[in-house]
mmCIF file of C-alpha atoms and ligand atoms in Angstrom:
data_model
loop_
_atom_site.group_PDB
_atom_site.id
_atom_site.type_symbol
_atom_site.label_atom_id
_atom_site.label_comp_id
_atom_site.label_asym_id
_atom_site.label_seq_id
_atom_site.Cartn_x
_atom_site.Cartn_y
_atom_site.Cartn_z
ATOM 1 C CA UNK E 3 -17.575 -27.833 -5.241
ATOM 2 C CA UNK E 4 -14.192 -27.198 -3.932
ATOM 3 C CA UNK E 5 -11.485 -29.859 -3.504
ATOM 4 C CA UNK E 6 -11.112 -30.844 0.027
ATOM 5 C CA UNK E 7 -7.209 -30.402 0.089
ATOM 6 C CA UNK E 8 -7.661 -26.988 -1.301
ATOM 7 C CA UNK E 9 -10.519 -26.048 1.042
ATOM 8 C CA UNK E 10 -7.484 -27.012 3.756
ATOM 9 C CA UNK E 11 -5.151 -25.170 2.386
ATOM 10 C CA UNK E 12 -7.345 -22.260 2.421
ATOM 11 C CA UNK E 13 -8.559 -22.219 5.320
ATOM 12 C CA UNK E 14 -4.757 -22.657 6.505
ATOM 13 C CA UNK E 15 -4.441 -19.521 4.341
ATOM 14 C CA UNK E 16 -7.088 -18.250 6.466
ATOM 15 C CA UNK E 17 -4.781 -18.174 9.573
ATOM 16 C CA UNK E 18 -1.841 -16.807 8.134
ATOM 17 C CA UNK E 19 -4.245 -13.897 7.085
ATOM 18 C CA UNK E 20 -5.476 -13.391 10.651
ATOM 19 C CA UNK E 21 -2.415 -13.911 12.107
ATOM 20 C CA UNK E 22 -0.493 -10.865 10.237
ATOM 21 C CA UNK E 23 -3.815 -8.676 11.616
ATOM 22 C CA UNK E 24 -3.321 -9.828 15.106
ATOM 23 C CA UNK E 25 0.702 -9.173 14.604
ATOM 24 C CA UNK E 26 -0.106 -5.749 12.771
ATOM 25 C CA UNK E 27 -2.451 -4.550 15.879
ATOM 26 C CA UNK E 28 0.026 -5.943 18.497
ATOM 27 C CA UNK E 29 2.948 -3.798 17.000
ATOM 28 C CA UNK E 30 0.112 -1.022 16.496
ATOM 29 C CA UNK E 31 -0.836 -1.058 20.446
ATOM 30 C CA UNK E 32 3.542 -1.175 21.230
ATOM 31 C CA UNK E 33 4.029 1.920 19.054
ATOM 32 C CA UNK E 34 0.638 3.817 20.043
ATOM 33 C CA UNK E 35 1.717 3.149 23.858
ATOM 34 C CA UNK E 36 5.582 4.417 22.597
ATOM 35 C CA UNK E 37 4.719 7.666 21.091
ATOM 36 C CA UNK E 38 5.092 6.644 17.381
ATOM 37 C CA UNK E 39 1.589 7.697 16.766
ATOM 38 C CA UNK E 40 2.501 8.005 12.567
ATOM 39 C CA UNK E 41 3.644 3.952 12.872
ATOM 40 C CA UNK E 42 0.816 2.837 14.685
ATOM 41 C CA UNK E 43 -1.600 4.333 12.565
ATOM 42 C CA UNK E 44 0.098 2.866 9.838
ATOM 43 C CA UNK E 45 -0.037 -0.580 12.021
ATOM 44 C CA UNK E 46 -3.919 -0.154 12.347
ATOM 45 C CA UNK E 47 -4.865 0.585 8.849
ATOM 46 C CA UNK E 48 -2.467 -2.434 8.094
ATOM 47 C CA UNK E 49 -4.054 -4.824 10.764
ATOM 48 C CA UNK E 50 -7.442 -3.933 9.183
ATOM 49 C CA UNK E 51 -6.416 -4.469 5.480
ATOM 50 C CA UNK E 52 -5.121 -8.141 6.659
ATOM 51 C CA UNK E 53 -8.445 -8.878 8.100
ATOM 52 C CA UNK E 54 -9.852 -7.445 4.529
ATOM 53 C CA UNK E 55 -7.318 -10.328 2.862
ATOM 54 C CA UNK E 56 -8.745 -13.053 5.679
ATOM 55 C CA UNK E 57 -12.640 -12.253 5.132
ATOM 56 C CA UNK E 58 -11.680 -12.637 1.148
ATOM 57 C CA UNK E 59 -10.759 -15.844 1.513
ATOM 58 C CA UNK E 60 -13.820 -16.573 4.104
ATOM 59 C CA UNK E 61 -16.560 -15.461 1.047
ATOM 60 C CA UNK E 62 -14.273 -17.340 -1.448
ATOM 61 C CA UNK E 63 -14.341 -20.523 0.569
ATOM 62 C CA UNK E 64 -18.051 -20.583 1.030
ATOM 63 C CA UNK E 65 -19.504 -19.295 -2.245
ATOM 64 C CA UNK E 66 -17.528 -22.362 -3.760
ATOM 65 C CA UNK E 67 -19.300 -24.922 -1.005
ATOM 66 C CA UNK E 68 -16.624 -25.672 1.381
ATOM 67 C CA UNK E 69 -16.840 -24.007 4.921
ATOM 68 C CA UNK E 70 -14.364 -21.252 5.977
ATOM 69 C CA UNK E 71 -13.336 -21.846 9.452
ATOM 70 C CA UNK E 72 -12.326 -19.315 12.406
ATOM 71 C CA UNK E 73 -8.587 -20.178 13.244
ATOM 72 C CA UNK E 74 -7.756 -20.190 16.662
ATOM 73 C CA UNK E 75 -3.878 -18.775 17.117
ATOM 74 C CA UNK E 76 -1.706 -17.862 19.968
ATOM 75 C CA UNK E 77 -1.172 -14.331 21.398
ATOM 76 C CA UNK E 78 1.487 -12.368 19.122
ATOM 77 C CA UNK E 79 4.295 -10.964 21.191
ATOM 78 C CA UNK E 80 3.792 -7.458 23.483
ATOM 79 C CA UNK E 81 6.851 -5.790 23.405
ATOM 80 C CA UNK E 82 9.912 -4.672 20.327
ATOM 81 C CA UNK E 83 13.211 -2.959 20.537
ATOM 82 C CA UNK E 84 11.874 -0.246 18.301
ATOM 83 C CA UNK E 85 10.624 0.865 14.912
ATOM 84 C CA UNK E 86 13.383 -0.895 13.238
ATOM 85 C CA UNK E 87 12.673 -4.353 14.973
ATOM 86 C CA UNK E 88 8.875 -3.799 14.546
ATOM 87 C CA UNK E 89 9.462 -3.310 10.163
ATOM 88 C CA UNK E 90 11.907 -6.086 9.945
ATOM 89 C CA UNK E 91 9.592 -8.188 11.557
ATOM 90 C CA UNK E 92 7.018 -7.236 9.320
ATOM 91 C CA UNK E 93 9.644 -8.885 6.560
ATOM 92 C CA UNK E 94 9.917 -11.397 7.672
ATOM 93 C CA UNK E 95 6.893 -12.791 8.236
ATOM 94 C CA UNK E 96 5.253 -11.213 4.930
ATOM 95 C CA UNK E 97 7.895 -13.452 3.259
ATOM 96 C CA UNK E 98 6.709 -16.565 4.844
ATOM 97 C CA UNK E 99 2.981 -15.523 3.477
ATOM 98 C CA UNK E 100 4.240 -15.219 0.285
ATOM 99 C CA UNK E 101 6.093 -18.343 0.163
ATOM 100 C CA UNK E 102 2.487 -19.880 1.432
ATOM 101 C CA UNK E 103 0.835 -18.436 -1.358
ATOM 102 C CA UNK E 104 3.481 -19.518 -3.479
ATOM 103 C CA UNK E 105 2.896 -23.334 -2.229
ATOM 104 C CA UNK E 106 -1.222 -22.790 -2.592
ATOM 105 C CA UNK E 107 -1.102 -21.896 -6.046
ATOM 106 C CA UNK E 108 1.112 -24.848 -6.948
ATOM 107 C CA UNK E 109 -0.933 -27.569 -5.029
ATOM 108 C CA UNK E 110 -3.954 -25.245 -7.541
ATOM 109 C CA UNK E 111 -2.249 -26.394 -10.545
ATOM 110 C CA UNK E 112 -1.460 -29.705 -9.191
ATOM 111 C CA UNK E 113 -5.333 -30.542 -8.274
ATOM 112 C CA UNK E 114 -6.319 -28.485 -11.854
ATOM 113 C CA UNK E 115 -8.946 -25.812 -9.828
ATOM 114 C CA UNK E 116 -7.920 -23.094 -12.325
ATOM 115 C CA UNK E 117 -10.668 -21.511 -10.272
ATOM 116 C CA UNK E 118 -8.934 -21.166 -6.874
ATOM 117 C CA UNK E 119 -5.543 -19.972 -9.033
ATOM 118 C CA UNK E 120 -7.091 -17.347 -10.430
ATOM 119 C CA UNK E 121 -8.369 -16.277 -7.163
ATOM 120 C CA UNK E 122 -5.085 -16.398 -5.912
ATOM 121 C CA UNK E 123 -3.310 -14.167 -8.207
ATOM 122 C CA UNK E 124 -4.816 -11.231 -6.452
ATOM 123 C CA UNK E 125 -2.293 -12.574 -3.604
ATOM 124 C CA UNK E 126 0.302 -12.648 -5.282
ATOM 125 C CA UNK E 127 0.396 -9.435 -6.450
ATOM 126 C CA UNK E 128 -0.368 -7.731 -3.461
ATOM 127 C CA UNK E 129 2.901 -9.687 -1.683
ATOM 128 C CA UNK E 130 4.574 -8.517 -4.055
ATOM 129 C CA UNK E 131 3.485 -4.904 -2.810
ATOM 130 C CA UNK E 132 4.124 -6.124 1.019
ATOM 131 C CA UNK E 133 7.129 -7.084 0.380
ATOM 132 C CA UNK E 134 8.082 -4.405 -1.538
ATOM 133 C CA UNK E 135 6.518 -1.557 1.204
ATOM 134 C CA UNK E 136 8.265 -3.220 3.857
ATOM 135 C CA UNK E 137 12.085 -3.434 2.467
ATOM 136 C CA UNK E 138 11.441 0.143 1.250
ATOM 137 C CA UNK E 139 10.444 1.320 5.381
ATOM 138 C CA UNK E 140 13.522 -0.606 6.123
ATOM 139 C CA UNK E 141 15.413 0.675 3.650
ATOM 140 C CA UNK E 142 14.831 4.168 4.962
ATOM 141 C CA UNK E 143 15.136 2.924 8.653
ATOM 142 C CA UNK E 144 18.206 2.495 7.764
ATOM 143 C CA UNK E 145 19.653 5.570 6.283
ATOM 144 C CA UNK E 146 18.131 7.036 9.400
ATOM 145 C CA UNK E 147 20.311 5.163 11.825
ATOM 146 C CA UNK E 148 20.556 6.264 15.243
ATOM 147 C CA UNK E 149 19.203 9.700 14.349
ATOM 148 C CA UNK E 150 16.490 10.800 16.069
ATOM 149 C CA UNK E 151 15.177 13.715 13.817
ATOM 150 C CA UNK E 152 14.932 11.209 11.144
ATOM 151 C CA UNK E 153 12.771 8.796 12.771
ATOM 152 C CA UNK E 154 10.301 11.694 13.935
ATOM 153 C CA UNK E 155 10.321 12.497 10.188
ATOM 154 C CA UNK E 156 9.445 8.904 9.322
ATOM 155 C CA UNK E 157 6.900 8.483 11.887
ATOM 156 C CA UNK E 158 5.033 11.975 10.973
ATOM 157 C CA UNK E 159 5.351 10.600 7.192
ATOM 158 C CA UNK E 160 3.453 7.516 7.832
ATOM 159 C CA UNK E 161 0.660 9.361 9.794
ATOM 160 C CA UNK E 162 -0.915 10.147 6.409
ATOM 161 C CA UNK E 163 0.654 7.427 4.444
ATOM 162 C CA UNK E 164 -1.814 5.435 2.040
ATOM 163 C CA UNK E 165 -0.648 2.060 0.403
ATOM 164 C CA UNK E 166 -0.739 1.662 -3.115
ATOM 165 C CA UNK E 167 -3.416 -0.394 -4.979
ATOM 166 C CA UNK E 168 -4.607 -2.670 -1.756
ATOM 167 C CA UNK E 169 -8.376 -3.372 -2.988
ATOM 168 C CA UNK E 170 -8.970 -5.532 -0.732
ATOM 169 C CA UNK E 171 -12.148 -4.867 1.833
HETATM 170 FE FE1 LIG X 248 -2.213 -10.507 3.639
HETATM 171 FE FE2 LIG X 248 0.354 -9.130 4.448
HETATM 172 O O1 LIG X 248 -0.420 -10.625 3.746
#
């Protein structure tokens, strides 16, 4: 049976999870409707794979006898600047997941459910592969500049770009 501060936590967890796939499809609609067609699909596969990290934590919840609740959030926002605002975004708030993960497995070692920590390490590792994905995008973002060859490059690119080791479903 799970701890009921941990069951909290996770469910919190929960939201953060649905809340990047509501973020990911809102930028994924903005770019679609902008002619970025490589981003958005990028945005859709990426809104999808967030739900896959949210419906993880549902099955983990439940199997261990606490009950995995269905957040209720705000709207994300509509409209972005461009491609550039739209990846450092994406930083940004994949940093404040990571730092909530960070916090979750602590408050697991703190409450001893080695259990729940070793779920959580598949977290872990995969912000370390969000974060990672999304500096490199910006990275490149950023040798492009103001030149608009190099963005249609980096939008065809992503069109058929597949993320590494994201096993989540
Ligand atoms: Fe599931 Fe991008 O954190």
């Amino acid at each position: 049976m799970i701890d009921g501060k941990i069951e909290k936590l996770l469910n919190h967890q929960i939201e953060l999870e649905f809340e990047s796939s509501q973020y990911y499809l809102s930028m994924a609609s903005w770019a679609e409707k902008n002619g970025y067609n490589g981003v958005s699909t990028f945005l859709y596969k990426h809104s999808e794979e967030e739900r896959g990290h949210m419906l993880k934590l549902f099955h983990y919840i439940n199997d261990r006898g606490g009950h995995a609740l269905v957040p209720t959030i705000g709207a994300p926002p509509k409209e972005y600047k461009g491609v550039k605002e739209v990846f450092t975004k994406i930083l940004q708030h994949e940093r404040i997941v990571t730092s909530e993960i960070n916090d979750l497995v602590d408050a697991c070692l703190k409450a001893k459910d080695y259990s729940t920590h070793n779920f959580l390490q598949w977290y872990v590792s995969e912000q370390i592969e969000e974060e990672r994905l999304a500096q490199t995008l910006l990275d490149k973002l950023d040798l492009i500049g103001d030149d608009k060859g190099g963005l249609y490059l980096f939008d065809r690119d992503l069109e058929s770009f597949i993320p590494a080791g994201d096993g989540a479903a």
